[in-house]
XYZ file of C-alpha atoms in Angstrom:
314
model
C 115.001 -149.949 69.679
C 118.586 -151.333 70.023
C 121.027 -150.229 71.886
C 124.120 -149.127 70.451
C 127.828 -147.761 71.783
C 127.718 -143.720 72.570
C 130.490 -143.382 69.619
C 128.035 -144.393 66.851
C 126.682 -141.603 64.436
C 126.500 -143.303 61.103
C 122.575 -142.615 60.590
C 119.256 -142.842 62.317
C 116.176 -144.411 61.614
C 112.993 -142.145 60.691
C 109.497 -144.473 62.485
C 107.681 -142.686 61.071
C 103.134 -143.097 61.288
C 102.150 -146.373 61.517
C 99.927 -147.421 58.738
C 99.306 -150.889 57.078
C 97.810 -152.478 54.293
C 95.647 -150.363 51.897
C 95.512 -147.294 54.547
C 99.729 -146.610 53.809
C 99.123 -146.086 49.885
C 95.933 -143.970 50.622
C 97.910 -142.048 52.945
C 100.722 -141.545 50.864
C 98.643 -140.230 48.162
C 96.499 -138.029 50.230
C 99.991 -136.411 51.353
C 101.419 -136.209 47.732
C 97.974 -134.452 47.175
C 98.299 -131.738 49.488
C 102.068 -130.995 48.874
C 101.589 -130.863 45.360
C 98.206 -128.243 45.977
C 100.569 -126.318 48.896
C 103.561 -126.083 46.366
C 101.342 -124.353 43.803
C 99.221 -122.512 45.786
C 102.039 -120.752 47.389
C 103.817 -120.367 43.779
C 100.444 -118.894 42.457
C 100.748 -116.750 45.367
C 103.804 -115.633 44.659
C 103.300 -115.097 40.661
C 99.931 -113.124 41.361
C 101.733 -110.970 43.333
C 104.873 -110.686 41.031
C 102.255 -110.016 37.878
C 99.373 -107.756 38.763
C 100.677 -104.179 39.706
C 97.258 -103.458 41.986
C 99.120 -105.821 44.687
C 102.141 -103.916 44.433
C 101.833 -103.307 47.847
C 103.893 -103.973 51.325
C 100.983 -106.220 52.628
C 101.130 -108.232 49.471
C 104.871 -108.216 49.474
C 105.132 -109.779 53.026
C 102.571 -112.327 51.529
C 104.588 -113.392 48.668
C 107.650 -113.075 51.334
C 105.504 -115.562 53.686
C 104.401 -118.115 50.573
C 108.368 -118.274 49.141
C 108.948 -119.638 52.923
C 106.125 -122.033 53.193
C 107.769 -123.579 49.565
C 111.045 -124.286 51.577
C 109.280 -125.094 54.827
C 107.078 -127.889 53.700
C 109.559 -129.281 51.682
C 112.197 -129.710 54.173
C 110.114 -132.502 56.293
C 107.152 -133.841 53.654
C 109.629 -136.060 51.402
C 110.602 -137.587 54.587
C 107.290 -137.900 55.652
C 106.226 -139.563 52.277
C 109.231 -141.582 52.237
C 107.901 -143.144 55.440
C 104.574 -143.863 54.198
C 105.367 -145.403 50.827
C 108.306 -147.645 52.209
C 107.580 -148.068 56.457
C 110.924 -147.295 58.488
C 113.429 -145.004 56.384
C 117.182 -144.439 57.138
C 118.416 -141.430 57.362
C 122.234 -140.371 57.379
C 123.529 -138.324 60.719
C 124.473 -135.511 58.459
C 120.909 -135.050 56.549
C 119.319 -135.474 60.128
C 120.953 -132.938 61.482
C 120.500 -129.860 58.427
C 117.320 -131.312 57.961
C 117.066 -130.012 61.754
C 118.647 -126.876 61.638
C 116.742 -125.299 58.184
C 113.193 -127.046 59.568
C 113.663 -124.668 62.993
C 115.704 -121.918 60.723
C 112.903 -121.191 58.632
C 110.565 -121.819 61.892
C 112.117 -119.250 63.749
C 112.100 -117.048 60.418
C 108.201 -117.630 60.092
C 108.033 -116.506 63.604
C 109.532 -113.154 63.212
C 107.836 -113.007 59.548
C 103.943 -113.052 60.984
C 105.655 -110.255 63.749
C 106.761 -107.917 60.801
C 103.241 -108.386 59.064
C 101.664 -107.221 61.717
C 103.743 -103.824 62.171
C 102.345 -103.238 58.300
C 98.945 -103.605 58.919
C 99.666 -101.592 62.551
C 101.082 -98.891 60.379
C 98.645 -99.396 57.516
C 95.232 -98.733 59.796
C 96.742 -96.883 62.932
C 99.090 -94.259 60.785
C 97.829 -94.061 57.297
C 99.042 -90.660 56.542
C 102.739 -92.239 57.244
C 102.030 -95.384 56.211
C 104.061 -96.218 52.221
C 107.290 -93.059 53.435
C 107.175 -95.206 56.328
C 107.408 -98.717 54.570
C 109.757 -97.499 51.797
C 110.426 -100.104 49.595
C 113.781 -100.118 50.904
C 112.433 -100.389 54.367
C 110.466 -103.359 53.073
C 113.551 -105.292 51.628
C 115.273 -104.768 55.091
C 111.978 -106.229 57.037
C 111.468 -108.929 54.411
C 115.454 -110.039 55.336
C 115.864 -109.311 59.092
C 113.502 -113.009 59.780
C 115.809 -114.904 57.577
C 118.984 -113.815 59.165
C 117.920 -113.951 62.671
C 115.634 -117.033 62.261
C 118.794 -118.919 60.881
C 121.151 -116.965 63.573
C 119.034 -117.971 66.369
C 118.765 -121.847 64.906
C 121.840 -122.486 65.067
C 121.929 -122.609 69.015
C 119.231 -125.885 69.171
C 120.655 -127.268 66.209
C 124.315 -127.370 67.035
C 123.736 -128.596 71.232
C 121.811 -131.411 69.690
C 124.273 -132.774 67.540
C 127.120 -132.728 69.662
C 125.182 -135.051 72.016
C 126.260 -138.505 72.116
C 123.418 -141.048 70.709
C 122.906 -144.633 71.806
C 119.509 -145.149 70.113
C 119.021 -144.845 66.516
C 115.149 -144.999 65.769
C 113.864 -141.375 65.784
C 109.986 -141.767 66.921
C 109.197 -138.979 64.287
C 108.856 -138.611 60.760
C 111.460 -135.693 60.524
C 114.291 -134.935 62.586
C 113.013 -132.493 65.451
C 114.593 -131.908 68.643
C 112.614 -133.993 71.196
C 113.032 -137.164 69.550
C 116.494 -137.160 69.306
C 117.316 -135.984 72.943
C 115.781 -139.560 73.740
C 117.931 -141.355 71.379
C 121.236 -139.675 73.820
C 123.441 -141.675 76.218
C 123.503 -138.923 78.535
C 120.754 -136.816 80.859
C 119.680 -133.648 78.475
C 117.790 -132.091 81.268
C 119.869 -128.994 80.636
C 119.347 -129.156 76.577
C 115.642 -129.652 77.266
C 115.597 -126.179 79.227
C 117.943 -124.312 76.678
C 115.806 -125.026 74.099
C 112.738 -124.151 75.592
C 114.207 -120.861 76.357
C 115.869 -120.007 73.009
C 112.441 -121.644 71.087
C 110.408 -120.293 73.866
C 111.720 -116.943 73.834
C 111.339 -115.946 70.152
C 107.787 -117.820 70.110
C 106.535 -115.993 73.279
C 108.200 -112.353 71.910
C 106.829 -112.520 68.784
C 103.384 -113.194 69.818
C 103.295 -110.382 72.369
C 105.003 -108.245 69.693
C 101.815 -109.217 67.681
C 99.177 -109.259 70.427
C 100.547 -105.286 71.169
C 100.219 -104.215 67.522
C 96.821 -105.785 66.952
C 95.916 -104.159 70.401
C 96.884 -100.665 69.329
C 94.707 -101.854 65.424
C 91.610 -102.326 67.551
C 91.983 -99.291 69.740
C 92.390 -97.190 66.144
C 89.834 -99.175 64.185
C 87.318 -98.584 67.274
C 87.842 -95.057 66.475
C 86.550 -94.862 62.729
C 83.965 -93.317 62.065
C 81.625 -95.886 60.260
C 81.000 -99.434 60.625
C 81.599 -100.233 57.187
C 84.909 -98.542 57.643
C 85.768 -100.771 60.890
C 84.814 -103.932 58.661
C 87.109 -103.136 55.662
C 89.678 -102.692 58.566
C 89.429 -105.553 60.118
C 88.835 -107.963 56.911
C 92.720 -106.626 56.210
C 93.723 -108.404 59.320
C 91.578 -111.579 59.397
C 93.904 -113.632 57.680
C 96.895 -112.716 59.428
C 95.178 -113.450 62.585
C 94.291 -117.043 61.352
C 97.329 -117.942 60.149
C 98.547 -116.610 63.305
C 96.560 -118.633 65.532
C 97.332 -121.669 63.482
C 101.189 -121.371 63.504
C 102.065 -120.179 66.773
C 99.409 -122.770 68.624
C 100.547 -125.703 67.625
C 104.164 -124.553 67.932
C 103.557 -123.683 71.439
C 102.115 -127.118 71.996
C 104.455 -129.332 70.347
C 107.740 -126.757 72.021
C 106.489 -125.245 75.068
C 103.734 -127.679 76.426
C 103.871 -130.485 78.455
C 105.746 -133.259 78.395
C 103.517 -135.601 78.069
C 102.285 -134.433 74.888
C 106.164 -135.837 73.298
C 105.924 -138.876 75.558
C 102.651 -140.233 74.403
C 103.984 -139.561 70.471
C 101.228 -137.086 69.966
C 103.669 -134.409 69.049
C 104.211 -136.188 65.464
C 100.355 -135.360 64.922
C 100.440 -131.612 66.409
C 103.847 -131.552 63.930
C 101.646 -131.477 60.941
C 99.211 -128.863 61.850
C 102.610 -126.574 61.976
C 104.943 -128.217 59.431
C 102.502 -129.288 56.767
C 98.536 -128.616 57.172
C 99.491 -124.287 57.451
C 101.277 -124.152 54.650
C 98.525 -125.364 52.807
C 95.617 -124.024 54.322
C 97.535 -120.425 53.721
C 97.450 -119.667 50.236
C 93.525 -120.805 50.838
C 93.297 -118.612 53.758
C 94.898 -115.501 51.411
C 92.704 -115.849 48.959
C 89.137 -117.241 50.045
C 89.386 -114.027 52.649
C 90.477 -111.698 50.012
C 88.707 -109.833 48.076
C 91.940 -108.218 46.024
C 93.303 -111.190 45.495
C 90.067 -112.832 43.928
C 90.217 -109.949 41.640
C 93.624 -110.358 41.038
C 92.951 -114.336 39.663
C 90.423 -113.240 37.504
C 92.608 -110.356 35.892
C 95.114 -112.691 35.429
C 92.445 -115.525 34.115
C 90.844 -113.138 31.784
C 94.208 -111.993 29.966
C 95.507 -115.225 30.168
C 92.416 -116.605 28.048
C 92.399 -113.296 26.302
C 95.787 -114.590 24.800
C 95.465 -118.110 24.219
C 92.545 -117.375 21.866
C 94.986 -115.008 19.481
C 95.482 -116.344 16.044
C-alpha cells in the first residue's frame, strides 16, 4: 500500500477477496445468487406475514420486523462485495466509506437489540400466557419494533464518527466493506484508545443483549420444564428454535470478528467471519423461519392455493 500525507481523504480503495481467472466470475455469480434468494426470501417473509391474518401475531410481527432489516443489512455491504469480485480492487469515495460504516453497524447494533426484544415475546408468550397479547398490545409492539432502530443508530454513531475524524495515510482498506478494523490501520496516528472505545461501546450492547437473552430463555426453560406433558414442552420449545439459531449465528461471529483476538483481523480472517454475519444470516434466516415452522409452511400453501385458485379464473 502507498503511503500518502495525513491530510488526504479523497477515497479509499476496497481489496477486496482475492480470486483469479474463472474462480472471480463463479464467485461473483454464486454471490449474485444468494443476494438475489436473501432479498426475496426476506420480502416473502415479509408479504406472508402482511397477507395471511393467522400470523397476525407479535412473534410474526418481530419476524417481518427482523426480515425488513436483513433487506437493508445485506444490501449495505454485498454491492461492494460484488463490485470487488466482478472488477478486482474498487474505489470507494471517503464519504460513501464512511455511511456505508455507520448504517452497516447502525442496523448491527439494531439487529442486536431486535433478537433481545424477540426473546421477551416468546418469554412472555410461554412463561405468562394469561398476560401475554394485553401485555404486547399492538401499541406496545410498535414501540418494541422502534426502540432497536433508534438506539442501534444512536449508539452507531459513537464508532462511526471517532473513526472518521482520524487522520489516514493508507488508502487500501484490506476488506470488502468499510468496517472499523481496517480502517484504524490505514491511520497516521496510534488508535490504541479507538480500538478500546469501540470494543466497549460494540462490546457492551453485544455482551447485554446476549445476557438479556440468555436470562429470558433461562426463565422459558424453567417454565417449559414445568408443563405438564411432553408434547406440550416440544410445541414450546419448537417456538424458540429458530430464534435460538439465528441467535447463535449472529451474535458468534459478531463476537469473533469485534470482541476476539487480534489476531483473527491481523491474519485477514475477519473478511471471512464478516460474511457469516453480514451476508450468509440473512440468508439462511428466512430458511431458518420457515423450514422450522410449521405456521409458516401453512401459511405458503394458503397463499399458493388462492394464488392458483385465481390465476385459473376466466
Amino acid at each position: 500500500m502507498d503511503h500518502f500525507n495525513h491530510t488526504w481523504s479523497q477515497s479509499f480503495i476496497l481489496a477486496g477477496f482475492t480470486a483469479t481467472g474463472t474462480l472471480r466470475p463463479l464467485a461473483f455469480l454464486g454471490t449474485l445468487c444468494i443476494y438475489l434468494l436473501t432479498l426475496a426470501g426476506n420480502v416473502i417473509i415479509i408479504i406472508l406475514v402482511q397477507a395471511d391474518s393467522r400470523l397476525s401475531t407479535p412473534m410474526y410481527f418481530f419476524i417481518s420486523v427482523l426480515s425488513f432489516l436483513e433487506l437493508w443489512y445485506v444490501s449495505t455491504t454485498v454491492p461492494t462485495l460484488l463490485h470487488t469480485l466482478l472488477h478486482g480492487c474498487s474505489p470507494i469515495s471517503s464519504t460513501m466509506c464512511f455511511l456505508q460504516l455507520y448504517v452497516f453497524h447502525s442496523l448491527g447494533m439494531t439487529e442486536c437489540y431486535l433478537l433481545g426484544v424477540m426473546a421477551l415475546d416468546r418469554h412472555l408468550a410461554i412463561c405468562r400466557p394469561l398476560h401475554y397479547h394485553a401485555l404486547m398490545s399492538r401499541r406496545v409492539q410498535l414501540w418494541l419494533a422502534g426502540a432497536p432502530w433508534v438506539a442501534g443508530f444512536s449508539a452507531a454513531l459513537v464508532p462511526a464518527s471517532l473513526t472518521a475524524t482520524l487522520p489516514f495515510c493508507l488508502k487500501e482498506v484490506a476488506h470488502y466493506f468499510c468496517d472499523l478494523a481496517p480502517l484504524m490501520r490505514l491511520a497516521c496516528v496510534h488508535t490504541g484508545w479507538h480500538t478500546r472505545i469501540h470494543i466497549v461501546v460494540i462490546g457492551m450492547i453485544n455482551t447485554c443483549s446476549l445476557v438479556l437473552i440468555l436470562g429470558l430463555y433461562g426463565g422459558i426453560l424453567k417454565a417449559v420444564l414445568k408443563l405438564p406433558s411432553a408434547a406440550s414442552r416440544s410445541k414450546a420449545f419448537s417456538t424458540c428454535s429458530s430464534h435460538i439459531t439465528v441467535v447463535t449465528l449472529f451474535f458468534g461471529s459478531a463476537f469473533i470478528v469485534y470482541v476476539g483476538p487480534p489476531g483473527i483481523q491481523a491474519e485477514g480472517k475477519d473478511k471471512l467471519i464478516a460474511l457469516v454475519y453480514s451476508f450468509l444470516t440473512p440468508f439462511l434466516n428466512p430458511i431458518i423461519y420457515t423450514l422450522r415452522n410449521q405456521e409458516v409452511k401453512e401459511a405458503i400453501r394458503r397463499i399458493t392455493q388462492s394464488i392458483r385458485v385465481v390465476l385459473k379464473r376466466p
